[in-house]
Amino acid sequence: MIREELESRKLPELLALESGEAVKTTQDWERRRGEIQELLRREYTGYPTRLGVRTAGRVLFCDENGYGGKAVVKTIQLEIKSDFSFGTFSFRLALPKGAANPPLFLYLAFTPEIADGLGEEILDAGYGIASVYYQDMAPDYYDEHKNGLGRFCARNPYDSWGKLAIWAWGASRMLDYLLEEESVDAGRVAVMGHSRLGKTALAAGCFDERFSLTVSNDSGGGGAALFRKKGGEQIENLYGKGSRLWFCGNFFSYLNRTEELPFDQHFLLALAAPRHLYVCSASRDTWADPRAEFLACAAASPAYELYGLPGLVTDDAWPECGQPLHEGYIGYHLREGAHYLGRYDWQQVISYRNRWGI
Ligand code: GCU
């Protein structure tokens, strides 16, 4: 059933090099990955700045007894410099006490504060949180991509970075600092976000191989969902005033010709291979289209299989609410309910991380 559905969507071939040669080995895949990165940068996210930068962090404030004494909570100002430019933003880092090198969630957030209840749940599970309010990196409105981190790269109307790539680049700069300066487990840093920030988490984690896990929640169109035969949001909707800013200009040359996109979102997901990936969907989120997200996971799995690893492990059936699929390197769950990042989503991702030790 899944295979037939994928065949009917006529997706571009994941395991073929641009020369037409089949991808049969992990070495072939490494080449293919490079091609896909180029393709997606040129046609979808846009290229990030090519300037070399230095990242430094300054602890502005440290609460040694956060969360009733359970965690150290720092406010860190990140300073990023190139030879021509300078950018800065701050983020929160909460680390559970008593864990020498805790694994971490780099959480792309819609608010500047980590909610107390959410923070406590995550810290009690033994994970640290580096939480950044996305608009502190670059604003989410039309500014010709000139403010915040946008100033590192002059925007052209074709292939320079859209906002997703700018925010993702900021997440990578946070990682520069966290891996150098803070006592976190370098092999266990996940990047996670919801909705447009789920798209951003994919743009960060699928490209930056230092993330051990990439998690998107309800990321939908321009995120984990396949575009071909997708329900709900289409490329034409993403061309709306707000979301148009998130992508590079070339992406919208596919307006009203989705079938001609030279990629689909399984290309993006497969970039994570052989690292872990986790996609969360919600049953009533028809705008995002849970089925298109699920199918993209299935379509990305062959990249894992080249490494002898299971991608998405599922029966040949649509996923059921409340029956998470945790047995493969691609984890997936369908939550009952609407577009939202909820308790159930966090709990499932934590349990997946515990299970795999990532
Ligand atoms: C809109 C948009 C989605 C996006 C969401 C969000 O619904 O159409 O693509 O994911 O906003 O980020 O809130």
mmCIF file of N, CA and C in Angstrom, residues 158-258:
data_model
loop_
_atom_site.group_PDB
_atom_site.id
_atom_site.type_symbol
_atom_site.label_atom_id
_atom_site.label_comp_id
_atom_site.label_asym_id
_atom_site.label_seq_id
_atom_site.Cartn_x
_atom_site.Cartn_y
_atom_site.Cartn_z
ATOM 1 N N TYR A 158 17.221 35.165 -6.277
ATOM 2 C CA TYR A 158 17.240 33.795 -6.814
ATOM 3 C C TYR A 158 17.635 32.737 -5.786
ATOM 4 N N ASP A 159 18.910 32.749 -5.396
ATOM 5 C CA ASP A 159 19.376 31.582 -4.637
ATOM 6 C C ASP A 159 20.058 31.929 -3.322
ATOM 7 N N SER A 160 19.918 33.146 -2.832
ATOM 8 C CA SER A 160 20.506 33.401 -1.515
ATOM 9 C C SER A 160 19.469 33.086 -0.433
ATOM 10 N N TRP A 161 19.941 32.971 0.768
ATOM 11 C CA TRP A 161 19.116 32.379 1.836
ATOM 12 C C TRP A 161 17.796 33.095 2.087
ATOM 13 N N GLY A 162 16.782 32.262 2.319
ATOM 14 C CA GLY A 162 15.518 32.747 2.855
ATOM 15 C C GLY A 162 15.600 32.673 4.372
ATOM 16 N N LYS A 163 14.515 33.036 5.024
ATOM 17 C CA LYS A 163 14.553 33.094 6.494
ATOM 18 C C LYS A 163 14.796 31.726 7.135
ATOM 19 N N LEU A 164 14.255 30.661 6.545
ATOM 20 C CA LEU A 164 14.489 29.340 7.164
ATOM 21 C C LEU A 164 15.991 29.079 7.261
ATOM 22 N N ALA A 165 16.691 29.391 6.178
ATOM 23 C CA ALA A 165 18.133 29.124 6.157
ATOM 24 C C ALA A 165 18.873 30.065 7.117
ATOM 25 N N ILE A 166 18.368 31.274 7.277
ATOM 26 C CA ILE A 166 19.016 32.195 8.220
ATOM 27 C C ILE A 166 18.854 31.666 9.649
ATOM 28 N N TRP A 167 17.620 31.279 9.986
ATOM 29 C CA TRP A 167 17.414 30.770 11.347
ATOM 30 C C TRP A 167 18.211 29.465 11.562
ATOM 31 N N ALA A 168 18.239 28.633 10.534
ATOM 32 C CA ALA A 168 18.991 27.374 10.656
ATOM 33 C C ALA A 168 20.481 27.657 10.845
ATOM 34 N N TRP A 169 20.968 28.661 10.148
ATOM 35 C CA TRP A 169 22.380 29.042 10.274
ATOM 36 C C TRP A 169 22.656 29.532 11.703
ATOM 37 N N GLY A 170 21.701 30.260 12.264
ATOM 38 C CA GLY A 170 21.834 30.709 13.656
ATOM 39 C C GLY A 170 21.905 29.522 14.615
ATOM 40 N N ALA A 171 21.091 28.491 14.337
ATOM 41 C CA ALA A 171 21.113 27.295 15.194
ATOM 42 C C ALA A 171 22.499 26.636 15.125
ATOM 43 N N SER A 172 23.085 26.630 13.946
ATOM 44 C CA SER A 172 24.429 26.041 13.812
ATOM 45 C C SER A 172 25.470 26.874 14.561
ATOM 46 N N ARG A 173 25.276 28.191 14.595
ATOM 47 C CA ARG A 173 26.225 29.038 15.330
ATOM 48 C C ARG A 173 26.064 28.782 16.849
ATOM 49 N N MET A 174 24.833 28.533 17.278
ATOM 50 C CA MET A 174 24.651 28.165 18.693
ATOM 51 C C MET A 174 25.414 26.874 18.994
ATOM 52 N N LEU A 175 25.331 25.965 18.049
ATOM 53 C CA LEU A 175 26.018 24.689 18.238
ATOM 54 C C LEU A 175 27.534 24.882 18.299
ATOM 55 N N ASP A 176 28.069 25.791 17.492
ATOM 56 C CA ASP A 176 29.515 26.093 17.572
ATOM 57 C C ASP A 176 29.883 26.374 19.028
ATOM 58 N N TYR A 177 29.094 27.259 19.624
ATOM 59 C CA TYR A 177 29.390 27.668 20.997
ATOM 60 C C TYR A 177 29.160 26.519 21.987
ATOM 61 N N LEU A 178 28.032 25.856 21.847
ATOM 62 C CA LEU A 178 27.680 24.821 22.835
ATOM 63 C C LEU A 178 28.702 23.692 22.860
ATOM 64 N N LEU A 179 29.204 23.331 21.688
ATOM 65 C CA LEU A 179 30.162 22.216 21.637
ATOM 66 C C LEU A 179 31.528 22.632 22.172
ATOM 67 N N GLU A 180 31.850 23.899 22.032
ATOM 68 C CA GLU A 180 33.159 24.384 22.509
ATOM 69 C C GLU A 180 33.147 24.707 23.990
ATOM 70 N N GLU A 181 32.100 25.385 24.406
ATOM 71 C CA GLU A 181 32.154 26.053 25.703
ATOM 72 C C GLU A 181 31.328 25.414 26.809
ATOM 73 N N GLU A 182 30.341 24.661 26.461
ATOM 74 C CA GLU A 182 29.456 24.162 27.515
ATOM 75 C C GLU A 182 29.588 22.649 27.633
ATOM 76 N N SER A 183 29.279 22.165 28.824
ATOM 77 C CA SER A 183 29.448 20.732 29.064
ATOM 78 C C SER A 183 28.199 19.981 28.612
ATOM 79 N N VAL A 184 28.058 19.894 27.297
ATOM 80 C CA VAL A 184 26.954 19.073 26.784
ATOM 81 C C VAL A 184 27.556 17.897 26.032
ATOM 82 N N ASP A 185 26.765 16.860 25.858
ATOM 83 C CA ASP A 185 27.242 15.668 25.170
ATOM 84 C C ASP A 185 27.266 15.950 23.654
ATOM 85 N N ALA A 186 28.479 16.091 23.126
ATOM 86 C CA ALA A 186 28.629 16.501 21.726
ATOM 87 C C ALA A 186 27.948 15.524 20.764
ATOM 88 N N GLY A 187 27.837 14.295 21.164
ATOM 89 C CA GLY A 187 27.243 13.304 20.263
ATOM 90 C C GLY A 187 25.730 13.216 20.393
ATOM 91 N N ARG A 188 25.160 14.029 21.277
ATOM 92 C CA ARG A 188 23.716 13.909 21.509
ATOM 93 C C ARG A 188 23.033 15.279 21.591
ATOM 94 N N VAL A 189 23.094 15.984 20.500
ATOM 95 C CA VAL A 189 22.376 17.258 20.428
ATOM 96 C C VAL A 189 21.306 17.139 19.336
ATOM 97 N N ALA A 190 20.058 17.348 19.754
ATOM 98 C CA ALA A 190 18.938 17.306 18.810
ATOM 99 C C ALA A 190 18.493 18.728 18.508
ATOM 100 N N VAL A 191 18.040 18.967 17.293
ATOM 101 C CA VAL A 191 17.430 20.266 16.969
ATOM 102 C C VAL A 191 15.951 20.007 16.708
ATOM 103 N N MET A 192 15.109 20.859 17.292
ATOM 104 C CA MET A 192 13.663 20.587 17.236
ATOM 105 C C MET A 192 12.876 21.882 17.106
ATOM 106 N N GLY A 193 11.781 21.811 16.374
ATOM 107 C CA GLY A 193 10.908 22.971 16.254
ATOM 108 C C GLY A 193 9.547 22.560 15.716
ATOM 109 N N HIS A 194 8.628 23.492 15.814
ATOM 110 C CA HIS A 194 7.228 23.255 15.422
ATOM 111 C C HIS A 194 6.832 24.179 14.272
ATOM 112 N N SER A 195 6.089 23.627 13.325
ATOM 113 C CA SER A 195 5.494 24.427 12.254
ATOM 114 C C SER A 195 6.576 25.093 11.402
ATOM 115 N N ARG A 196 6.599 26.411 11.256
ATOM 116 C CA ARG A 196 7.684 27.004 10.455
ATOM 117 C C ARG A 196 9.033 26.706 11.109
ATOM 118 N N LEU A 197 9.018 26.502 12.413
ATOM 119 C CA LEU A 197 10.280 26.175 13.089
ATOM 120 C C LEU A 197 10.596 24.683 12.987
ATOM 121 N N GLY A 198 9.593 23.883 12.618
ATOM 122 C CA GLY A 198 9.853 22.488 12.249
ATOM 123 C C GLY A 198 10.557 22.462 10.890
ATOM 124 N N LYS A 199 10.107 23.322 9.993
ATOM 125 C CA LYS A 199 10.794 23.452 8.699
ATOM 126 C C LYS A 199 12.244 23.897 8.955
ATOM 127 N N THR A 200 12.388 24.846 9.878
ATOM 128 C CA THR A 200 13.731 25.363 10.186
ATOM 129 C C THR A 200 14.599 24.270 10.802
ATOM 130 N N ALA A 201 14.016 23.476 11.700
ATOM 131 C CA ALA A 201 14.790 22.393 12.327
ATOM 132 C C ALA A 201 15.320 21.447 11.244
ATOM 133 N N LEU A 202 14.500 21.178 10.237
ATOM 134 C CA LEU A 202 14.958 20.305 9.141
ATOM 135 C C LEU A 202 16.067 20.985 8.344
ATOM 136 N N ALA A 203 15.894 22.274 8.099
ATOM 137 C CA ALA A 203 16.932 23.002 7.338
ATOM 138 C C ALA A 203 18.241 23.044 8.128
ATOM 139 N N ALA A 204 18.156 22.996 9.447
ATOM 140 C CA ALA A 204 19.376 22.993 10.271
ATOM 141 C C ALA A 204 19.943 21.577 10.377
ATOM 142 N N GLY A 205 19.136 20.658 10.898
ATOM 143 C CA GLY A 205 19.652 19.330 11.257
ATOM 144 C C GLY A 205 19.966 18.448 10.067
ATOM 145 N N CYS A 206 19.202 18.582 8.990
ATOM 146 C CA CYS A 206 19.479 17.706 7.850
ATOM 147 C C CYS A 206 20.781 18.116 7.175
ATOM 148 N N PHE A 207 21.138 19.398 7.262
ATOM 149 C CA PHE A 207 22.379 19.859 6.639
ATOM 150 C C PHE A 207 23.585 19.791 7.579
ATOM 151 N N ASP A 208 23.395 20.094 8.838
ATOM 152 C CA ASP A 208 24.529 20.190 9.771
ATOM 153 C C ASP A 208 24.708 18.854 10.483
ATOM 154 N N GLU A 209 25.759 18.157 10.092
ATOM 155 C CA GLU A 209 25.934 16.775 10.546
ATOM 156 C C GLU A 209 26.322 16.663 12.015
ATOM 157 N N ARG A 210 26.528 17.772 12.678
ATOM 158 C CA ARG A 210 26.843 17.702 14.111
ATOM 159 C C ARG A 210 25.598 17.417 14.950
ATOM 160 N N PHE A 211 24.417 17.612 14.395
ATOM 161 C CA PHE A 211 23.202 17.260 15.139
ATOM 162 C C PHE A 211 22.990 15.757 15.040
ATOM 163 N N SER A 212 22.794 15.116 16.194
ATOM 164 C CA SER A 212 22.611 13.662 16.154
ATOM 165 C C SER A 212 21.169 13.305 15.801
ATOM 166 N N LEU A 213 20.267 14.253 16.008
ATOM 167 C CA LEU A 213 18.842 13.999 15.764
ATOM 168 C C LEU A 213 18.188 15.294 15.302
ATOM 169 N N THR A 214 17.316 15.167 14.322
ATOM 170 C CA THR A 214 16.545 16.306 13.821
ATOM 171 C C THR A 214 15.078 15.998 14.046
ATOM 172 N N VAL A 215 14.348 16.932 14.664
ATOM 173 C CA VAL A 215 12.940 16.673 14.980
ATOM 174 C C VAL A 215 12.064 17.785 14.409
ATOM 175 N N SER A 216 11.109 17.394 13.572
ATOM 176 C CA SER A 216 10.143 18.393 13.088
ATOM 177 C C SER A 216 8.770 18.021 13.607
ATOM 178 N N ASN A 217 8.047 19.024 14.070
ATOM 179 C CA ASN A 217 6.677 18.811 14.537
ATOM 180 C C ASN A 217 5.725 19.589 13.621
ATOM 181 N N ASP A 218 4.798 18.884 13.014
ATOM 182 C CA ASP A 218 3.764 19.518 12.179
ATOM 183 C C ASP A 218 4.367 20.523 11.192
ATOM 184 N N SER A 219 5.464 20.131 10.562
ATOM 185 C CA SER A 219 6.187 21.101 9.715
ATOM 186 C C SER A 219 5.538 21.273 8.344
ATOM 187 N N GLY A 220 4.827 20.259 7.884
ATOM 188 C CA GLY A 220 3.982 20.392 6.694
ATOM 189 C C GLY A 220 4.680 20.819 5.408
ATOM 190 N N GLY A 221 4.010 21.669 4.627
ATOM 191 C CA GLY A 221 4.519 22.129 3.328
ATOM 192 C C GLY A 221 5.802 22.925 3.490
ATOM 193 N N GLY A 222 6.821 22.541 2.728
ATOM 194 C CA GLY A 222 8.122 23.196 2.898
ATOM 195 C C GLY A 222 8.857 22.637 4.101
ATOM 196 N N GLY A 223 8.262 21.628 4.741
ATOM 197 C CA GLY A 223 8.903 20.913 5.849
ATOM 198 C C GLY A 223 8.984 19.444 5.481
ATOM 199 N N ALA A 224 8.394 18.595 6.325
ATOM 200 C CA ALA A 224 8.542 17.157 6.088
ATOM 201 C C ALA A 224 7.579 16.606 5.034
ATOM 202 N N ALA A 225 6.561 17.360 4.663
ATOM 203 C CA ALA A 225 5.527 16.785 3.786
ATOM 204 C C ALA A 225 5.937 16.791 2.308
ATOM 205 N N LEU A 226 5.662 15.678 1.640
ATOM 206 C CA LEU A 226 5.881 15.639 0.188
ATOM 207 C C LEU A 226 4.984 16.674 -0.486
ATOM 208 N N PHE A 227 5.498 17.336 -1.488
ATOM 209 C CA PHE A 227 4.673 18.305 -2.226
ATOM 210 C C PHE A 227 3.760 17.629 -3.235
ATOM 211 N N ARG A 228 4.260 16.569 -3.845
ATOM 212 C CA ARG A 228 3.459 15.953 -4.907
ATOM 213 C C ARG A 228 2.219 15.297 -4.307
ATOM 214 N N LYS A 229 1.061 15.668 -4.818
ATOM 215 C CA LYS A 229 -0.258 15.183 -4.374
ATOM 216 C C LYS A 229 -0.534 15.500 -2.908
ATOM 217 N N LYS A 230 0.068 16.545 -2.429
ATOM 218 C CA LYS A 230 -0.147 16.950 -1.042
ATOM 219 C C LYS A 230 -1.535 17.564 -0.890
ATOM 220 N N GLY A 231 -2.160 17.333 0.276
ATOM 221 C CA GLY A 231 -3.385 18.050 0.629
ATOM 222 C C GLY A 231 -3.013 19.315 1.389
ATOM 223 N N GLY A 232 -3.988 20.197 1.613
ATOM 224 C CA GLY A 232 -3.735 21.405 2.412
ATOM 225 C C GLY A 232 -2.815 22.370 1.699
ATOM 226 N N GLU A 233 -1.834 22.855 2.416
ATOM 227 C CA GLU A 233 -0.969 23.920 1.896
ATOM 228 C C GLU A 233 -0.138 23.490 0.680
ATOM 229 N N GLN A 234 -0.134 24.352 -0.312
ATOM 230 C CA GLN A 234 0.612 24.120 -1.557
ATOM 231 C C GLN A 234 1.706 25.183 -1.714
ATOM 232 N N ILE A 235 2.546 24.999 -2.708
ATOM 233 C CA ILE A 235 3.584 26.017 -2.980
ATOM 234 C C ILE A 235 2.929 27.382 -3.204
ATOM 235 N N GLU A 236 1.762 27.371 -3.848
ATOM 236 C CA GLU A 236 1.061 28.644 -4.121
ATOM 237 C C GLU A 236 0.672 29.340 -2.812
ATOM 238 N N ASN A 237 0.331 28.550 -1.788
ATOM 239 C CA ASN A 237 0.010 29.159 -0.488
ATOM 240 C C ASN A 237 1.276 29.682 0.195
ATOM 241 N N LEU A 238 2.354 28.926 0.042
ATOM 242 C CA LEU A 238 3.616 29.372 0.659
ATOM 243 C C LEU A 238 4.096 30.681 0.032
ATOM 244 N N TYR A 239 3.584 30.964 -1.161
ATOM 245 C CA TYR A 239 3.947 32.226 -1.808
ATOM 246 C C TYR A 239 3.224 33.409 -1.148
ATOM 247 N N GLY A 240 2.388 33.113 -0.172
ATOM 248 C CA GLY A 240 1.703 34.180 0.583
ATOM 249 C C GLY A 240 2.723 35.129 1.196
ATOM 250 N N LYS A 241 2.236 36.308 1.548
ATOM 251 C CA LYS A 241 3.102 37.410 1.955
ATOM 252 C C LYS A 241 4.097 37.056 3.067
ATOM 253 N N GLY A 242 3.617 36.323 4.087
ATOM 254 C CA GLY A 242 4.488 36.021 5.217
ATOM 255 C C GLY A 242 5.492 34.939 4.881
ATOM 256 N N SER A 243 4.977 33.799 4.394
ATOM 257 C CA SER A 243 5.845 32.636 4.216
ATOM 258 C C SER A 243 6.771 32.751 3.007
ATOM 259 N N ARG A 244 6.455 33.659 2.084
ATOM 260 C CA ARG A 244 7.324 33.866 0.916
ATOM 261 C C ARG A 244 8.775 34.155 1.331
ATOM 262 N N LEU A 245 8.908 34.812 2.473
ATOM 263 C CA LEU A 245 10.238 35.209 2.944
ATOM 264 C C LEU A 245 11.100 34.034 3.381
ATOM 265 N N TRP A 246 10.449 32.920 3.644
ATOM 266 C CA TRP A 246 11.165 31.815 4.293
ATOM 267 C C TRP A 246 12.075 31.044 3.339
ATOM 268 N N PHE A 247 11.795 31.160 2.050
ATOM 269 C CA PHE A 247 12.484 30.331 1.048
ATOM 270 C C PHE A 247 13.316 31.225 0.133
ATOM 271 N N CYS A 248 14.096 30.601 -0.721
ATOM 272 C CA CYS A 248 14.820 31.430 -1.691
ATOM 273 C C CYS A 248 13.887 31.743 -2.868
ATOM 274 N N GLY A 249 14.268 32.702 -3.670
ATOM 275 C CA GLY A 249 13.417 33.123 -4.779
ATOM 276 C C GLY A 249 13.171 32.001 -5.783
ATOM 277 N N ASN A 250 14.203 31.221 -6.083
ATOM 278 C CA ASN A 250 14.057 30.175 -7.104
ATOM 279 C C ASN A 250 12.917 29.206 -6.798
ATOM 280 N N PHE A 251 12.663 29.000 -5.526
ATOM 281 C CA PHE A 251 11.625 28.036 -5.132
ATOM 282 C C PHE A 251 10.288 28.390 -5.787
ATOM 283 N N PHE A 252 10.027 29.672 -5.920
ATOM 284 C CA PHE A 252 8.717 30.069 -6.434
ATOM 285 C C PHE A 252 8.646 30.067 -7.960
ATOM 286 N N SER A 253 9.743 29.645 -8.589
ATOM 287 C CA SER A 253 9.630 29.413 -10.029
ATOM 288 C C SER A 253 8.810 28.137 -10.265
ATOM 289 N N TYR A 254 8.525 27.387 -9.196
ATOM 290 C CA TYR A 254 7.715 26.166 -9.335
ATOM 291 C C TYR A 254 6.245 26.396 -8.998
ATOM 292 N N LEU A 255 5.866 27.652 -8.867
ATOM 293 C CA LEU A 255 4.451 27.976 -8.656
ATOM 294 C C LEU A 255 3.634 27.362 -9.775
ATOM 295 N N ASN A 256 2.572 26.681 -9.395
ATOM 296 C CA ASN A 256 1.672 26.042 -10.373
ATOM 297 C C ASN A 256 2.361 25.006 -11.255
ATOM 298 N N ARG A 257 3.529 24.557 -10.850
ATOM 299 C CA ARG A 257 4.150 23.431 -11.574
ATOM 300 C C ARG A 257 4.923 22.540 -10.600
ATOM 301 N N THR A 258 4.213 22.181 -9.556
ATOM 302 C CA THR A 258 4.786 21.321 -8.520
ATOM 303 C C THR A 258 5.422 20.062 -9.110
#
